[in-house]
Short mmCIF file of C-alpha atoms in Angstrom, two decimals:
data_model
loop_
_atom_site.label_atom_id
_atom_site.label_comp_id
_atom_site.label_asym_id
_atom_site.label_seq_id
_atom_site.Cartn_x
_atom_site.Cartn_y
_atom_site.Cartn_z
CA MET A 14 49.67 101.74 87.32
CA ALA A 15 53.36 103.72 88.92
CA LYS A 16 53.03 106.01 91.30
CA LEU A 17 54.38 109.62 89.13
CA GLN A 18 57.47 110.94 91.41
CA VAL A 19 57.77 114.46 90.56
CA TYR A 20 61.47 115.80 91.16
CA TYR A 21 61.75 119.81 92.42
CA PRO A 22 65.22 121.63 91.35
CA ARG A 23 67.27 121.39 95.03
CA VAL A 24 69.54 125.20 96.74
CA VAL A 25 73.70 124.04 96.95
CA ARG A 26 75.63 125.41 98.52
CA ALA A 27 78.52 126.20 95.46
CA ALA A 28 82.09 124.93 97.13
CA PRO A 29 84.25 127.64 98.13
CA GLU A 30 86.92 128.32 95.78
CA PRO A 31 89.90 126.70 97.29
CA LEU A 32 93.03 129.12 98.26
CA GLY A 33 95.86 129.33 96.47
CA TRP A 34 98.91 126.69 96.31
CA TYR A 35 101.70 126.16 94.53
CA LEU A 36 104.59 123.96 94.93
CA ARG A 37 108.04 124.57 94.03
CA PRO A 38 110.56 121.26 93.22
CA SER A 39 113.60 121.08 93.79
CA TYR A 40 116.77 119.35 91.77
CA VAL A 41 115.51 115.92 93.19
CA ASP A 42 112.24 115.94 94.81
CA HIS A 43 109.50 116.24 90.81
CA ARG A 44 109.32 111.99 90.22
CA ALA A 45 107.89 111.62 93.45
CA ILE A 46 105.63 115.21 92.77
CA ALA A 47 104.68 114.00 90.32
CA ASP A 48 102.83 110.78 91.42
CA ALA A 49 101.11 113.08 93.75
CA VAL A 50 99.64 114.94 90.92
CA ALA A 51 99.14 111.49 88.19
CA GLY A 52 97.79 109.63 91.60
CA GLY A 53 94.97 112.52 92.40
CA LEU A 54 95.89 113.30 95.82
CA VAL A 55 96.26 116.55 95.95
CA GLY A 56 95.37 118.94 94.25
CA LEU A 57 97.75 121.63 93.26
CA HIS A 58 97.70 125.94 91.68
CA GLY A 59 100.69 125.15 90.32
CA VAL A 60 104.05 124.44 89.82
CA VAL A 61 107.02 126.78 89.72
CA PHE A 62 109.73 125.29 87.32
CA ASP A 63 113.62 126.40 87.49
CA PRO A 64 114.59 127.44 84.02
CA LEU A 65 118.33 125.35 85.13
CA TYR A 66 116.02 122.17 85.67
CA GLY A 67 114.29 122.47 82.49
CA ASP A 68 114.47 119.22 80.54
CA ARG A 69 114.35 117.35 84.21
CA HIS A 70 111.42 118.90 84.85
CA SER A 71 109.91 118.22 81.23
CA GLU A 72 107.82 115.68 82.36
CA LEU A 73 106.70 117.49 85.54
CA ARG A 74 105.86 120.18 84.15
CA HIS A 75 103.80 118.81 80.93
CA LEU A 76 101.69 116.69 83.99
CA ILE A 77 101.27 119.73 85.33
CA VAL A 78 100.21 121.44 82.42
CA GLU A 79 97.39 118.19 81.12
CA ARG A 80 95.91 118.51 84.22
CA ASN A 81 94.99 122.47 83.50
CA ARG A 82 96.77 123.53 86.18
CA ASP A 83 100.41 126.98 86.14
CA ALA A 84 103.16 125.73 84.55
CA ILE A 85 105.41 128.97 86.45
CA LEU A 86 108.59 129.94 85.02
CA ASP A 87 110.68 131.17 87.52
CA PRO A 88 113.32 133.12 85.79
CA ARG A 89 116.06 133.56 87.80
CA THR A 90 116.15 137.68 87.48
CA GLN A 91 116.53 137.92 92.06
CA GLU A 92 119.61 135.57 92.15
CA LEU A 93 120.97 136.75 88.90
CA ALA A 94 121.44 140.78 89.95
CA SER A 95 122.73 139.11 93.89
CA ILE A 96 126.49 138.90 94.62
CA GLY A 97 125.56 136.11 96.27
CA GLY A 98 122.86 134.23 95.09
CA PHE A 99 124.80 134.18 91.34
CA ASN A 100 126.70 131.36 90.42
CA LYS A 101 127.87 130.14 87.37
CA ARG A 102 125.22 128.49 86.15
CA LEU A 103 122.35 130.83 86.50
CA SER A 104 125.22 132.45 84.19
CA ALA A 105 124.46 129.58 81.23
CA LEU A 106 121.03 131.34 81.34
CA PRO A 107 119.49 133.32 77.92
CA TRP A 108 119.21 136.26 79.91
CA ALA A 109 122.10 136.38 82.21
CA LEU A 110 125.12 137.92 82.02
CA ASP A 111 129.03 135.98 83.29
CA ARG A 112 128.29 138.27 86.63
CA PRO A 113 125.99 139.25 88.27
CA HIS A 114 123.65 142.59 87.11
CA GLY A 115 123.25 146.07 88.23
CA PRO A 116 121.02 148.27 87.17
CA ASP A 117 123.31 149.81 84.63
CA ASP A 118 122.29 147.14 82.70
CA PHE A 119 118.74 147.58 82.81
CA ALA A 120 119.12 150.26 80.43
CA ASP A 121 116.38 150.80 77.34
CA VAL A 122 117.55 148.66 74.83
CA ASP A 123 119.16 146.22 77.51
CA ALA A 124 115.84 145.92 79.33
CA ARG A 125 114.58 144.61 76.54
CA ARG A 126 116.69 141.77 74.88
CA ILE A 127 116.81 141.23 78.98
CA VAL A 128 113.12 140.91 79.11
CA ASP A 129 112.06 139.09 75.18
CA SER A 130 114.22 136.04 76.40
CA ILE A 131 112.40 135.66 78.59
CA ALA A 132 109.37 135.98 77.25
CA GLN A 133 110.54 133.52 73.96
CA PHE A 134 111.53 131.36 76.65
CA VAL A 135 108.52 131.20 77.90
CA VAL A 136 106.73 130.57 75.04
CA LYS A 137 109.19 128.47 73.40
CA ARG A 138 107.92 126.37 76.43
CA ARG A 139 104.96 126.42 76.35
CA TYR A 140 104.70 128.03 80.19
CA THR A 141 101.00 128.80 81.05
CA ALA A 142 102.21 131.31 83.28
CA VAL A 143 105.01 133.83 84.07
CA LEU A 144 107.40 135.29 87.66
CA ALA A 145 108.01 138.75 86.64
CA PRO A 146 111.74 139.75 86.15
CA THR A 147 111.97 141.33 89.20
CA HIS A 148 113.95 141.68 91.61
CA TYR A 149 114.47 141.81 95.58
CA ILE A 150 114.62 145.24 97.11
CA GLU A 151 116.19 146.53 100.25
CA SER A 152 113.74 149.68 99.89
CA ALA A 153 111.26 152.08 98.04
CA ASP A 154 114.06 154.32 97.84
CA SER A 155 115.89 151.19 95.41
CA PRO A 156 116.06 152.07 91.92
CA TRP A 157 115.15 148.25 91.30
CA LEU A 158 111.60 149.13 91.85
CA ALA A 159 111.52 151.69 89.17
CA ILE A 160 113.02 149.18 86.65
CA ASP A 161 111.25 146.20 88.07
CA THR A 162 107.49 147.31 87.33
CA ARG A 163 108.70 148.72 83.75
CA LEU A 164 109.80 145.13 82.53
CA THR A 165 106.88 143.99 83.70
CA GLY A 166 105.02 146.33 81.24
CA HIS A 167 107.55 145.28 78.77
CA LEU A 168 107.38 141.55 79.67
CA ARG A 169 103.01 141.56 79.18
CA ARG A 170 103.66 143.94 75.14
CA TYR A 171 105.79 141.24 74.05
CA LEU A 172 103.41 138.17 75.58
CA ASP A 173 100.24 139.93 73.69
CA ARG A 174 102.39 140.86 70.35
CA VAL A 175 103.69 136.65 69.62
CA ASP A 176 100.25 136.03 70.32
CA ALA A 177 100.26 135.45 74.06
CA SER A 178 98.21 136.84 75.32
CA ASN A 179 96.34 134.40 78.68
CA VAL A 180 100.29 133.83 79.96
CA PRO A 181 99.41 135.72 83.38
CA ILE A 182 101.97 137.47 84.79
CA PHE A 183 102.44 136.92 88.17
CA TYR A 184 104.68 140.07 90.14
CA SER A 185 107.13 139.21 92.41
CA LEU A 186 108.13 141.25 95.48
CA ALA A 187 111.45 139.91 97.27
CA VAL A 188 111.29 142.52 100.31
CA SER A 189 113.35 143.66 103.15
CA TYR A 190 111.04 142.72 107.17
CA GLU A 191 111.78 146.30 108.27
CA ALA A 192 110.98 148.01 104.61
CA PHE A 193 107.47 145.59 104.98
CA ARG A 194 106.17 147.11 108.22
CA SER A 195 106.10 150.90 107.77
CA THR A 196 104.09 151.96 107.48
CA GLU A 197 105.84 154.60 105.01
CA GLU A 198 107.82 152.16 102.74
CA ARG A 199 104.99 149.85 102.18
CA HIS A 200 103.04 153.53 101.34
CA ALA A 201 105.64 153.99 98.10
CA ILE A 202 105.52 150.06 97.26
CA LEU A 203 102.36 150.12 97.00
CA GLU A 204 102.36 152.73 94.84
CA ARG A 205 104.63 152.47 92.23
CA LEU A 206 102.47 148.75 91.98
CA MET A 207 99.78 150.51 91.51
CA ASP A 208 98.24 148.89 87.90
CA LEU A 209 100.80 147.10 87.16
CA PRO A 210 99.38 144.33 84.15
CA VAL A 211 99.46 140.97 86.57
CA ASP A 212 97.31 139.10 87.71
CA SER A 213 98.44 138.34 91.45
CA VAL A 214 101.56 139.59 93.50
CA TRP A 215 103.51 137.62 94.84
CA ILE A 216 105.38 138.61 98.30
CA LYS A 217 109.20 137.48 99.69
CA VAL A 218 109.30 139.46 103.24
CA SER A 219 112.74 138.71 104.11
CA GLN A 220 113.04 137.01 107.49
CA SER A 221 115.27 135.05 109.24
CA GLY A 222 115.58 133.28 112.61
CA THR A 223 112.26 131.71 114.77
CA LEU A 224 108.79 132.59 113.81
CA THR A 225 106.94 134.92 115.80
CA HIS A 226 104.05 136.17 116.58
CA ALA A 227 104.96 139.63 115.75
CA ALA A 228 106.60 138.27 112.58
CA VAL A 229 103.48 136.92 111.66
CA ARG A 230 100.80 139.74 113.86
CA ASN A 231 103.25 142.16 111.21
CA LEU A 232 102.50 140.56 108.18
CA VAL A 233 98.95 140.49 108.48
CA TYR A 234 99.16 144.26 108.47
CA GLY A 235 100.97 144.58 105.90
CA ALA A 236 99.30 142.13 104.12
CA THR A 237 96.10 143.57 104.73
CA GLU A 238 97.36 147.73 102.60
CA PHE A 239 98.16 145.61 99.47
CA HIS A 240 95.29 144.37 98.70
CA SER A 241 93.92 147.68 97.10
CA LEU A 242 95.75 146.72 94.39
CA GLY A 243 92.76 143.80 93.92
CA VAL A 244 94.33 141.07 92.99
CA PRO A 245 95.55 138.17 94.69
CA LEU A 246 98.81 138.04 97.20
CA ILE A 247 100.61 134.84 97.29
CA GLY A 248 102.56 134.69 100.30
CA ASP A 249 105.93 133.07 98.47
CA MET A 250 108.89 130.96 100.36
CA MET A 251 105.98 131.29 102.77
CA GLY A 252 104.96 127.49 104.15
CA GLY A 253 104.84 125.79 107.16
CA LEU A 254 102.38 127.36 109.74
CA ARG A 255 104.27 130.58 108.53
CA GLY A 256 102.06 130.39 105.82
CA LEU A 257 98.99 128.54 107.52
CA SER A 258 99.00 131.76 109.13
CA ALA A 259 99.10 133.54 106.56
CA LEU A 260 96.54 131.78 105.23
CA ALA A 261 93.75 131.84 108.75
CA PHE A 262 94.53 135.18 109.00
CA GLY A 263 93.88 136.28 105.49
CA ALA A 264 97.00 137.95 104.83
CA VAL A 265 97.37 136.23 102.05
CA GLY A 266 95.10 133.76 99.67
CA GLY A 267 97.75 131.30 98.16
CA ILE A 268 100.78 130.43 99.65
CA CYS A 269 104.15 129.03 97.86
CA HIS A 270 106.98 127.08 99.11
CA GLY A 271 109.26 124.14 98.25
CA VAL A 272 108.73 120.17 99.50
CA THR A 273 110.15 120.52 102.65
CA GLN A 274 111.83 123.32 101.86
CA LYS A 275 112.08 126.91 101.23
CA GLU A 276 109.19 127.68 103.47
CA ARG A 277 110.60 130.54 105.10
CA PHE A 278 112.34 133.16 103.17
CA SER A 279 115.73 135.35 103.98
CA ALA A 280 118.24 137.62 101.48
CA THR A 281 120.58 137.63 104.00
CA SER A 282 122.87 134.57 101.28
CA TRP A 283 122.65 137.16 98.68
CA THR A 284 123.13 140.70 99.73
CA ARG A 285 127.18 138.58 101.48
CA PRO A 286 129.18 136.67 98.00
CA ALA A 287 128.85 133.81 97.54
CA SER A 288 131.37 130.51 98.17
CA SER A 289 133.08 129.67 95.71
CA SER A 290 130.75 125.81 96.32
CA ASN A 291 127.64 128.05 96.11
CA GLN A 292 126.11 125.65 92.92
CA GLY A 293 122.48 126.21 94.42
CA PHE A 294 121.79 122.90 94.96
CA SER A 295 118.60 121.86 97.73
CA ARG A 296 118.68 118.97 100.94
CA PRO A 297 117.26 115.68 100.61
CA THR A 298 114.11 115.75 101.48
CA GLY A 299 112.92 116.13 105.35
CA ILE A 300 110.56 114.37 107.43
CA TYR A 301 107.40 116.42 107.52
CA VAL A 302 105.58 115.37 111.43
CA ALA A 303 102.44 117.62 110.52
CA PRO A 304 101.11 117.63 115.12
CA LEU A 305 104.40 119.43 115.82
CA GLY A 306 104.98 121.43 112.66
CA ILE A 307 108.72 120.52 112.00
CA HIS A 308 110.65 118.26 108.59
CA LEU A 309 113.70 117.01 110.45
CA LYS A 310 115.87 114.91 108.95
CA ARG A 311 116.29 111.98 108.44
CA GLU A 312 118.72 110.86 110.50
CA GLU A 313 116.83 113.04 113.16
CA ALA A 314 113.57 110.74 112.02
CA THR A 315 115.33 108.17 113.43
CA ALA A 316 116.28 108.85 116.96
CA PHE A 317 113.09 110.95 117.01
CA PHE A 318 110.56 107.35 115.59
CA GLY A 319 113.22 105.49 117.82
CA ALA A 320 111.95 107.22 121.51
CA ARG A 321 110.27 105.00 123.61
CA GLY A 322 105.90 106.57 122.58
CA SER A 323 106.83 109.07 119.77
CA LYS A 324 106.16 106.00 117.01
CA SER A 325 101.99 105.95 117.41
CA ARG A 326 101.86 109.67 117.87
CA PHE A 327 103.26 111.00 115.90
CA GLY A 328 103.67 107.63 113.60
CA CYS A 329 101.67 108.74 110.49
CA ARG A 330 98.46 106.99 110.50
CA GLU A 331 96.13 107.81 107.40
CA LYS A 332 95.29 104.50 104.89
CA ALA A 333 95.67 106.80 101.63
CA CYS A 334 98.85 108.92 102.16
CA CYS A 335 100.75 106.27 103.90
CA PRO A 336 99.60 102.59 103.88
CA LYS A 337 102.98 101.16 105.78
CA GLY A 338 102.36 103.66 109.10
CA LEU A 339 105.90 105.45 109.96
CA LYS A 340 107.70 102.88 107.19
CA ASP A 341 106.10 105.31 103.90
CA MET A 342 105.74 108.62 105.45
CA VAL A 343 110.09 108.02 106.49
CA ASP A 344 110.27 106.03 102.79
CA ASN A 345 108.63 108.04 100.40
CA PRO A 346 108.76 111.66 102.95
CA VAL A 347 107.42 113.72 99.90
CA ARG A 348 103.64 112.90 99.29
CA HIS A 349 103.55 112.04 102.65
CA SER A 350 103.84 116.11 102.73
CA LEU A 351 101.84 116.53 100.17
CA VAL A 352 98.95 114.64 101.18
CA GLN A 353 99.78 116.24 105.42
CA ARG A 354 100.13 119.64 103.92
CA SER A 355 97.41 119.57 100.85
CA GLY A 356 94.29 118.46 103.89
CA GLU A 357 96.10 121.12 106.42
CA LEU A 358 94.70 123.81 103.06
CA ARG A 359 92.16 121.69 102.70
CA ARG A 360 90.54 122.30 106.43
CA LEU A 361 91.37 126.23 106.12
CA SER A 362 89.99 126.36 103.37
CA ILE A 363 86.05 125.63 103.47
CA LEU A 364 86.18 127.40 105.93
CA PRO A 365 84.50 130.96 105.82
CA GLU A 366 87.16 133.78 105.37
CA GLU A 367 85.65 135.49 108.29
CA MET A 368 85.95 132.22 110.84
CA ARG A 369 89.31 130.46 110.04
CA ALA A 370 91.38 132.46 112.48
CA GLN A 371 90.04 131.92 115.12
CA HIS A 372 89.67 127.14 113.75
CA PHE A 373 93.38 127.59 113.46
CA LEU A 374 94.64 128.52 117.20
CA GLU A 375 91.60 125.99 118.22
CA GLU A 376 92.12 123.37 115.40
CA THR A 377 95.86 123.24 114.39
CA LEU A 378 97.90 125.98 116.75
CA ARG A 379 96.30 124.22 120.76
CA PRO A 380 96.56 120.68 119.78
CA ALA A 381 100.30 121.47 117.95
CA THR A 382 100.67 122.40 121.98
CA ASP A 383 99.66 119.73 123.07
CA ALA A 384 101.70 117.73 120.44
CA ALA A 385 104.89 119.65 121.29
CA VAL A 386 104.68 119.40 125.01
CA PHE A 387 104.74 115.70 124.38
CA ALA A 388 107.27 115.84 122.45
CA GLU A 389 109.78 117.66 125.11
CA SER A 390 109.02 115.44 127.60
CA LEU A 391 110.37 111.96 125.57
CA SER A 392 113.15 110.49 126.04
CA PHE A 393 116.72 110.49 122.75
CA GLN A 394 118.95 109.56 124.85
CA SER A 395 122.40 110.88 124.01
CA GLN A 396 121.18 112.88 120.80
CA GLU A 397 120.76 116.49 123.45
CA HIS A 398 120.30 118.91 120.01
CA LEU A 399 117.04 116.46 119.07
CA ALA A 400 115.94 117.00 122.64
CA LYS A 401 116.71 121.10 122.70
CA ARG A 402 115.07 121.62 118.93
CA MET A 403 111.66 119.75 120.96
CA SER A 404 112.15 122.26 123.84
CA ASP A 405 112.69 125.33 121.76
CA ASN A 406 109.44 124.21 119.56
CA ARG A 407 107.07 124.42 122.28
CA LYS A 408 108.12 127.21 122.69
CA VAL A 409 107.95 128.71 119.89
CA LEU A 410 104.18 126.97 119.45
CA GLU A 411 102.94 127.99 122.96
CA ARG A 412 103.62 131.81 121.74
CA LEU A 413 102.71 131.72 118.64
CA ARG A 414 99.14 130.62 120.08
CA VAL A 415 99.00 134.16 122.66
CA GLY A 416 100.16 136.13 120.50
CA LEU A 417 97.53 135.32 117.48
CA GLY A 418 94.83 134.96 120.11
CA ARG A 419 95.79 137.99 121.23
CA LEU A 420 95.57 139.89 117.68
CA VAL A 421 92.16 137.33 117.10
CA GLN A 422 91.17 139.18 120.38
CA GLU A 423 92.29 142.55 119.53
CA ARG A 424 92.43 143.87 115.73
CA PRO A 425 89.27 142.11 113.76
CA LEU A 426 89.80 140.90 110.61
CA ALA A 427 88.58 143.06 108.20
CA SER A 428 90.11 142.25 105.44
CA PHE A 429 91.26 138.91 103.47
CA SER A 430 93.30 138.37 100.28
CA GLN A 431 91.20 137.37 97.85
CA ILE A 432 91.74 133.85 96.11
CA PRO A 433 93.51 132.78 93.06
CA LEU A 434 91.70 131.88 90.55
CA ARG A 435 93.19 128.48 89.29
CA ARG A 436 93.73 127.58 85.81
CA ALA A 437 90.36 125.67 84.65
CA MET A 438 88.77 128.41 85.97
CA ARG A 439 90.27 131.44 83.92
CA SER A 440 90.28 129.73 81.22
#
């Protein structure tokens, strides 16, 4: 007689919710992104779409919606109201004028017309989320801040009225570095953002120049206060080591960036007149060298991997990413970049939040510093600019590791951003 087997339930530890990850596709990389998503190579929370590329990106948008991810509309209102960001192509948007917007264009009736036009675009094109129609602010005294909070309320009421209450609004806070690092300015901004009908706040802090530990420290300190809003914080245009640092230290619960571009936000080009040639097109995709945390132009990659010892040390050897090694890495830089970033985020996501900062220092920044020392020793013959770049990158990484190490020791992390819900979880 067969022996009766008895099975008892077993407690299984729930997998942690993954950190938020959103992409901003450029004019040229949407098909490669779609291939990576369709192949199950990346686990995105959503994609932010440019309304100017609506038809061109329609296949990617449909795929994202089909995969139960968020297709998010960026109404481009920040560029529409800046003398440097505005261009003739943007003026074709239904809510645009033939010149940059100004605060006077948002009197009550005109404001409703603009918001209604954006909302109708969202509903007609079946976007699943929308960035609030906000504007860049240099200080808490900016007239745009009061306008933007009012526009956000208008947008929520319109969407609810047309049975689109399931479409969340993500508030985009584009702010100067000077205002964000000032306690008084932050508190004044926070007061304006309290109780807004939004599901998350996307912060774009204007920073120019080299990544420093001081900039990351100020971002962490400032973002911690925004946790009181009770919604997830997303670091918009915050990629690379800047974004990973912000995630590891709990400043944000998710990041958004382009593929090897739009990894840093600087409003400098918005605040000065644009050149007549400005049409808003993006740069070619760079080659992501993950161990160094940098992107190389194609000609730079040729020289870099031509140096003795570089290919074996920095060429991709992950079969799921680049089956043919360096050839795939260079020929399909979008897939390589997405798979590598997905792995970086996954390794952070599986850790308890209080362990992420120390793990990031030991398992990401320390190996990156060692790799940078090796890269600096390579011979690039006549490519002096490449040699200088490797030297500069080594200095940046060393200072970042030392500075963030002190931050961990001096100030234990007491607050962590909420992680954004995926669309599948919301529904």
